PDB file of C-alpha atoms in Angstrom:
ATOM      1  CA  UNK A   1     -36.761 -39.416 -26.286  1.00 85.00           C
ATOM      2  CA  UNK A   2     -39.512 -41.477 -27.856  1.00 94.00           C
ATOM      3  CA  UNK A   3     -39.057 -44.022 -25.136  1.00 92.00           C
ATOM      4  CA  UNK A   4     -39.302 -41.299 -22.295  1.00 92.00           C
ATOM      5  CA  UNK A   5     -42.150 -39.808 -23.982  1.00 95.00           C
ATOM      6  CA  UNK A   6     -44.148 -43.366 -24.085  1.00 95.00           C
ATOM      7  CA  UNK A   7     -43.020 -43.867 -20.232  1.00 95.00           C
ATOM      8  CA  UNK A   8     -44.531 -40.632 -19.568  1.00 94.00           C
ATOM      9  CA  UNK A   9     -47.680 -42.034 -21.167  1.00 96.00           C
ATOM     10  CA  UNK A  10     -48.012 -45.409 -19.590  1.00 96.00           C
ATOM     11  CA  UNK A  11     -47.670 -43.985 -16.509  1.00 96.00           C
ATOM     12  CA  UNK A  12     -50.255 -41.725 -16.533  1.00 95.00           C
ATOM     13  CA  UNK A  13     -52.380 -43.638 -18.515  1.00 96.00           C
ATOM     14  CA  UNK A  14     -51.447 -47.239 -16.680  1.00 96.00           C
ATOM     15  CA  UNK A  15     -50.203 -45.928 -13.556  1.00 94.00           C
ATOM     16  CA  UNK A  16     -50.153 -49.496 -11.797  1.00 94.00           C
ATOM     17  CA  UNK A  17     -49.589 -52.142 -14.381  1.00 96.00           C
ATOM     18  CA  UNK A  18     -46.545 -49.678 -15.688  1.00 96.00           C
ATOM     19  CA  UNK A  19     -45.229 -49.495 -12.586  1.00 95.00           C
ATOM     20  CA  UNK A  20     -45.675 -53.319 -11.512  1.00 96.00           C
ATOM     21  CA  UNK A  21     -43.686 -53.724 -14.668  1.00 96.00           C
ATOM     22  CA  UNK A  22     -41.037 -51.601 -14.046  1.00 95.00           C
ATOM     23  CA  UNK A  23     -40.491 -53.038 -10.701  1.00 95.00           C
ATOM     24  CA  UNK A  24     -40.605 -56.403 -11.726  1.00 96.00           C
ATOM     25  CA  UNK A  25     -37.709 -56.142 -14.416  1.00 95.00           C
ATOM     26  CA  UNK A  26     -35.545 -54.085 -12.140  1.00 94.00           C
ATOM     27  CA  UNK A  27     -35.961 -56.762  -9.380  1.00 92.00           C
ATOM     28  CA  UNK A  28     -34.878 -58.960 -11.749  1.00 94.00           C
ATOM     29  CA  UNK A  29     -31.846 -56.971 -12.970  1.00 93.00           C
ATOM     30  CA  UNK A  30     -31.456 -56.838  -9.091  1.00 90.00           C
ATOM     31  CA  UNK A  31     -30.990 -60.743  -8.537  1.00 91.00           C
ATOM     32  CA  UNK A  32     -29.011 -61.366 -11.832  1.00 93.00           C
ATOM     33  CA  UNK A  33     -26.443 -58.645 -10.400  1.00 91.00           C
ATOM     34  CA  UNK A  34     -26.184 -60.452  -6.734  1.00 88.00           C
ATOM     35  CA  UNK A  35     -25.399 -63.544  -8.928  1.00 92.00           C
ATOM     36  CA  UNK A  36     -23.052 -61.778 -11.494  1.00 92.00           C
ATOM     37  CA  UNK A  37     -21.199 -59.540  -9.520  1.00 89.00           C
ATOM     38  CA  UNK A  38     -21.781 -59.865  -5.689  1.00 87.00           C
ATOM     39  CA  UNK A  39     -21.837 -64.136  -5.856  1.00 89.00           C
ATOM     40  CA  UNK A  40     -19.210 -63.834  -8.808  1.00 92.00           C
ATOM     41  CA  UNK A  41     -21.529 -67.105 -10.441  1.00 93.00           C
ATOM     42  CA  UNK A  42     -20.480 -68.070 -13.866  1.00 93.00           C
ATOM     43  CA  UNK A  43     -22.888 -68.042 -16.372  1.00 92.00           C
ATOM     44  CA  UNK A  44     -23.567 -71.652 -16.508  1.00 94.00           C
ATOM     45  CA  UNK A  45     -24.326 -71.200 -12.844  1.00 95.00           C
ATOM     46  CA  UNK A  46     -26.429 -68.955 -13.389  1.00 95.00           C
ATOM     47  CA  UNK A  47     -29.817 -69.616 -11.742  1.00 95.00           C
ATOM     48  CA  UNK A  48     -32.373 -68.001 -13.725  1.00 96.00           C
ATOM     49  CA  UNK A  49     -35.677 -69.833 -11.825  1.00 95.00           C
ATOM     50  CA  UNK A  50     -34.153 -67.268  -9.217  1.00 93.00           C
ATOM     51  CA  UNK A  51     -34.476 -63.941 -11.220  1.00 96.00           C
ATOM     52  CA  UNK A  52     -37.539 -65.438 -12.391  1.00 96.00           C
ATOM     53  CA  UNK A  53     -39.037 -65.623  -9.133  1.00 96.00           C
ATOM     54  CA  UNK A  54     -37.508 -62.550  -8.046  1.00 92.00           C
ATOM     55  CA  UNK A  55     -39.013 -60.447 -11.034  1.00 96.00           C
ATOM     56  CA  UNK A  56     -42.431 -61.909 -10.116  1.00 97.00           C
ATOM     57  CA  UNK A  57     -42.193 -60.649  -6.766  1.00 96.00           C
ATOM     58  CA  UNK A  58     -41.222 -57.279  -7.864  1.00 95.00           C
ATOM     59  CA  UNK A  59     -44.458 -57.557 -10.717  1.00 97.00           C
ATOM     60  CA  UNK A  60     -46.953 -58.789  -7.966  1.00 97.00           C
ATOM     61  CA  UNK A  61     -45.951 -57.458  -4.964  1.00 96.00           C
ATOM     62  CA  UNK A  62     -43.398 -54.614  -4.924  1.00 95.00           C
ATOM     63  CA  UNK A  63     -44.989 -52.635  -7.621  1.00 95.00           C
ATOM     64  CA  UNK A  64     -48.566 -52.449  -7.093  1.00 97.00           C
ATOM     65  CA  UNK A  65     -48.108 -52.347  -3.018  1.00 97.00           C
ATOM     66  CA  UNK A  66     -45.276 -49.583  -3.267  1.00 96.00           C
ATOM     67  CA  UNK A  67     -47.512 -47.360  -5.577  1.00 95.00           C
ATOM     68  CA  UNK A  68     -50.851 -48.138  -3.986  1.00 97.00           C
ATOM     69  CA  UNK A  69     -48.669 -47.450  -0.354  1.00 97.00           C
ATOM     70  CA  UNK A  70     -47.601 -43.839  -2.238  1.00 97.00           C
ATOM     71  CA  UNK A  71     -51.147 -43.253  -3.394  1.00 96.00           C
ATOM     72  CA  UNK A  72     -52.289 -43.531   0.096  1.00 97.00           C
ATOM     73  CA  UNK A  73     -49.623 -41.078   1.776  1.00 98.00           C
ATOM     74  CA  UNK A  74     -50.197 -38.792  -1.163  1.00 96.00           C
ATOM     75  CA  UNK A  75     -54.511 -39.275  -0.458  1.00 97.00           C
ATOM     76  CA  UNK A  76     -54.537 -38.687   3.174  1.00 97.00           C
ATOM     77  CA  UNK A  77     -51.086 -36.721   4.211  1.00 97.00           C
ATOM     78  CA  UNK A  78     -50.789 -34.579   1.037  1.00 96.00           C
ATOM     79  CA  UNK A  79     -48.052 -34.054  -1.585  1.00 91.00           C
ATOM     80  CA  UNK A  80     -46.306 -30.668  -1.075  1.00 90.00           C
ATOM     81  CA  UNK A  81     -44.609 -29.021   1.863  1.00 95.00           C
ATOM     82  CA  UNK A  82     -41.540 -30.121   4.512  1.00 95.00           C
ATOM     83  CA  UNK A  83     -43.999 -31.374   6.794  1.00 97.00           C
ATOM     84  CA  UNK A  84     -45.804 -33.051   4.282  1.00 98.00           C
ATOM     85  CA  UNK A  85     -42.666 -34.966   3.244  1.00 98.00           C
ATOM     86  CA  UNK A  86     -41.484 -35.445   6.779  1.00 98.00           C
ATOM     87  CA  UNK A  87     -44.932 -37.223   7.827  1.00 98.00           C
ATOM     88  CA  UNK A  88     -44.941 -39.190   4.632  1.00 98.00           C
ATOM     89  CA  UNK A  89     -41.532 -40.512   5.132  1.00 98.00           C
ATOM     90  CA  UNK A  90     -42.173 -41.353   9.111  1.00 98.00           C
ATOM     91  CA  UNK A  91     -44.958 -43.314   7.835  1.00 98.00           C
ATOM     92  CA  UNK A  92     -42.961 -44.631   5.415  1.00 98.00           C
ATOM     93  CA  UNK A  93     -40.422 -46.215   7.407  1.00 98.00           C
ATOM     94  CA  UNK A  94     -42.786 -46.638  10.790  1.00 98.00           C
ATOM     95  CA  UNK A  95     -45.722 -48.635   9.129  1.00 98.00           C
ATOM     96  CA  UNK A  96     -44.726 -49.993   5.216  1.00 98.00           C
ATOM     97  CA  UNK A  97     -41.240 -51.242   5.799  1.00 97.00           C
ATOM     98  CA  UNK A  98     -41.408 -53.058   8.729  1.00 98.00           C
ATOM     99  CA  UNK A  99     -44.399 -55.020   7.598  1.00 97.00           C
ATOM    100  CA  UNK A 100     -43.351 -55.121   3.728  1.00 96.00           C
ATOM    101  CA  UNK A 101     -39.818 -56.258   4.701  1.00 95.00           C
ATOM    102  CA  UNK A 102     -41.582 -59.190   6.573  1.00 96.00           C
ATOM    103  CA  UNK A 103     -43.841 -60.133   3.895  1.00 95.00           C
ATOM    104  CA  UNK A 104     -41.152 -59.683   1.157  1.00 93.00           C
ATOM    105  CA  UNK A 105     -39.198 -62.378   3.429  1.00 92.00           C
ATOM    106  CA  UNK A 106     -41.770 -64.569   3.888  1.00 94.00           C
ATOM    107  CA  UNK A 107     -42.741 -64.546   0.320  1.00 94.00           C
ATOM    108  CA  UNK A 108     -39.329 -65.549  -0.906  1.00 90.00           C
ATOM    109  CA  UNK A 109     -38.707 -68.574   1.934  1.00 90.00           C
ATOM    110  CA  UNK A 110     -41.974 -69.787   0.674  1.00 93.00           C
ATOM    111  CA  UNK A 111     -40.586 -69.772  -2.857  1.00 91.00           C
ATOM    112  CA  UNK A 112     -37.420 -71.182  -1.680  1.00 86.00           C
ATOM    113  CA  UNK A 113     -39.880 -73.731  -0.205  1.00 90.00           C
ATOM    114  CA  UNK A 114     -38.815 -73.278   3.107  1.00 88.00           C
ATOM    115  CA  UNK A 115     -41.226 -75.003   5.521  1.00 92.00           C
ATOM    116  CA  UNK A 116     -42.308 -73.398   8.094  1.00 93.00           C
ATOM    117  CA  UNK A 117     -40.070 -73.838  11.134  1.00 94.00           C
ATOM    118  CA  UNK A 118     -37.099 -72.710   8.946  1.00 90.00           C
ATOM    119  CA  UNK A 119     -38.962 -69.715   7.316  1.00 91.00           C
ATOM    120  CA  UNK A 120     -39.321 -69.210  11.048  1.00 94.00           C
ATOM    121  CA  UNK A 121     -35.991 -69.327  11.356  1.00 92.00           C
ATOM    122  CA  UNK A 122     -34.356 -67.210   8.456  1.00 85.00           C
ATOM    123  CA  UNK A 123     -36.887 -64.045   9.958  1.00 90.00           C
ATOM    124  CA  UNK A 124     -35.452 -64.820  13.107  1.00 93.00           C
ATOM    125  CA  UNK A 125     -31.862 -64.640  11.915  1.00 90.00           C
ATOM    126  CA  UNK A 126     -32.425 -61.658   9.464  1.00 89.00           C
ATOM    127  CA  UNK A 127     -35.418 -59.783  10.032  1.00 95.00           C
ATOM    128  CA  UNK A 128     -33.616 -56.952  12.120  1.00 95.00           C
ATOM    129  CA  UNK A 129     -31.005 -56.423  10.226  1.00 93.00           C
ATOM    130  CA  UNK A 130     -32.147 -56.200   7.109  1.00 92.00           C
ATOM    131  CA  UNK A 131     -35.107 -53.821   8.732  1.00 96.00           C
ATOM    132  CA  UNK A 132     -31.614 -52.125  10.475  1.00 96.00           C
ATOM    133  CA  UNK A 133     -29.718 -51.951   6.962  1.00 93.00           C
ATOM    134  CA  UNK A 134     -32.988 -50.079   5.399  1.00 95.00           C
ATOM    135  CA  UNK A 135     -32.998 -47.104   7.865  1.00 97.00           C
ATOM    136  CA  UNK A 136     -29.257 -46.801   6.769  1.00 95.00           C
ATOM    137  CA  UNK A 137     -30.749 -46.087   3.005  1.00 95.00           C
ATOM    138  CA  UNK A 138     -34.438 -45.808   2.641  1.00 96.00           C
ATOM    139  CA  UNK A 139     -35.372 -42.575   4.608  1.00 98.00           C
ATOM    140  CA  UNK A 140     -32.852 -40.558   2.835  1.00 97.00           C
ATOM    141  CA  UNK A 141     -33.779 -41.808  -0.602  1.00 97.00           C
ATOM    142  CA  UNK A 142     -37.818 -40.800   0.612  1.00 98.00           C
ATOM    143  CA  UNK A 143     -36.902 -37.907   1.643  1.00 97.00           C
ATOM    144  CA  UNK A 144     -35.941 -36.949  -1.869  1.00 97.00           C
ATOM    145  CA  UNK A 145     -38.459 -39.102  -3.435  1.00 97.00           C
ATOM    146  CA  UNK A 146     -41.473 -37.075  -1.903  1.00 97.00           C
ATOM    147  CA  UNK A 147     -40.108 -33.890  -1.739  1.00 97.00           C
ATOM    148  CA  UNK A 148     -38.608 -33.953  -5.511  1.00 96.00           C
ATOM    149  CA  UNK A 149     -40.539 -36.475  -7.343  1.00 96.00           C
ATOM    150  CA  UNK A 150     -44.197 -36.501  -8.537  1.00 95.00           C
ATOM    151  CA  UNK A 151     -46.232 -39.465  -7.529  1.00 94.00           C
ATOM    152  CA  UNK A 152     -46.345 -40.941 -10.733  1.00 93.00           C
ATOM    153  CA  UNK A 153     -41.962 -41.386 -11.014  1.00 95.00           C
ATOM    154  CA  UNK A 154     -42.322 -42.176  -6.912  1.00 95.00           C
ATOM    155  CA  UNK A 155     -42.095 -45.785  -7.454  1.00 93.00           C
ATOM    156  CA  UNK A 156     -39.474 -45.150 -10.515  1.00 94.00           C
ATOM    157  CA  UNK A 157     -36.911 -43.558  -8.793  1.00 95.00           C
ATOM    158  CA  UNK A 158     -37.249 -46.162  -5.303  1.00 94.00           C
ATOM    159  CA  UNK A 159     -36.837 -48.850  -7.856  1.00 92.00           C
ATOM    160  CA  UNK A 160     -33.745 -47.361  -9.126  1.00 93.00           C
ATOM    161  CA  UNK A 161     -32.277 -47.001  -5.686  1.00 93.00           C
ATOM    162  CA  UNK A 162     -33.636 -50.001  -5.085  1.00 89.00           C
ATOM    163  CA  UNK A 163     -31.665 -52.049  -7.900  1.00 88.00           C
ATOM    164  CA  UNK A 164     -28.504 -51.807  -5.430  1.00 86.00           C
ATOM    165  CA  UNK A 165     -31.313 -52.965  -2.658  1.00 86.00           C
ATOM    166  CA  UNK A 166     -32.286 -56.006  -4.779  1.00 78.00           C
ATOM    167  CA  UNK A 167     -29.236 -57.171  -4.909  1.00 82.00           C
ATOM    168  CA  UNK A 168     -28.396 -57.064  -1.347  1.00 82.00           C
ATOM    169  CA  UNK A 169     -32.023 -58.925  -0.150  1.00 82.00           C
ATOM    170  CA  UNK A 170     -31.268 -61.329  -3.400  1.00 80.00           C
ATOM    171  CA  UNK A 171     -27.745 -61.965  -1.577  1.00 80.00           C
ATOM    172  CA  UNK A 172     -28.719 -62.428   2.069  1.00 81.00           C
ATOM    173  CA  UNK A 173     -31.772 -64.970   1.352  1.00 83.00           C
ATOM    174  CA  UNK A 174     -29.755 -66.551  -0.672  1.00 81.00           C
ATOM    175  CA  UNK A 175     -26.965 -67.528   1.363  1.00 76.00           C
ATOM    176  CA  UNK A 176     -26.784 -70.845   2.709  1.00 65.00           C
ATOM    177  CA  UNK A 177     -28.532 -71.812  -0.455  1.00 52.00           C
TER     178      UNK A 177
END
């Protein structure tokens, strides 16, 4: 309870850095199960530069953009009501994952150090259907998020959802590797 309780804190208190934190360990938890479990590694093949990299992204990127992104909707849309959640999660899914998807794969071909003709490439090849494979998952989870969750556990519970997520963009930008 004592951990909850300082949780609750931070993330009132430290609404981003908490958050960019959270995100960036569970994006790491994210890669080491696509290496444990989905790429069935052994632990001296274990590539740990990977979750390293992978955690940063969640710290840098992930985290601050998803709760700035939920700060905005909550700003401008609102935060209570069906129609409220409805036009949140439209927006959602219309404007920040097509564009965060595409930055999120860029970002890790760069640190892959994919030039640029083969991080041209790689969007090419999975762009789509990774961008397909989210509207199988991520309206759904919003849908709850917004209408459920207050703003400050919004980027909590996607990163939850999102440790099965993780591990699925770890796994397909990884393969060929």
């Amino acid at each position: 309870m004592k951990v909850i309780k300082l949780y609750r804190i931070l993330v009132t208190k430290y609404p981003l850095i908490t958050q960019a934190a959270q995100a960036g360990v569970l994006t790491a938890f994210g890669d080491q199960i696509a290496q444990n479990l989905v790429e069935q590694r052994q632990t001296k093949d274990l590539n740990f530069l990977r979750t390293v990299q992978f955690g940063s992204i969640g710290f840098f990127i992930t985290g601050p953009a998803t709760r700035t992104w939920y700060g905005i909707l909550d700003k401008y849309i609102g935060s209570k009501g069906r129609n409220v959640v409805l036009k949140k999660v439209v927006c959602d899914q219309l404007f920040f994952a097509p564009i965060f998807i595409g930055v999120l794969l860029s970002i890790i071909g760069i640190i892959q150090g994919s030039d640029l003709k083969h991080l041209k490439m790689k969007l090419c090849d999975e762009y789509f259907d990774i961008l397909k494979n989210n509207y199988k998952l991520w309206p759904m989870v919003q849908l709850f998020n917004f209408y459920f969750i207050p703003l400050n556990y919004q980027v909590l519970i996607v990163q939850l959802v999102a440790l099965l997520w993780n591990t699925y963009i770890s796994y397909r930008t990884n393969l060929e590797k």
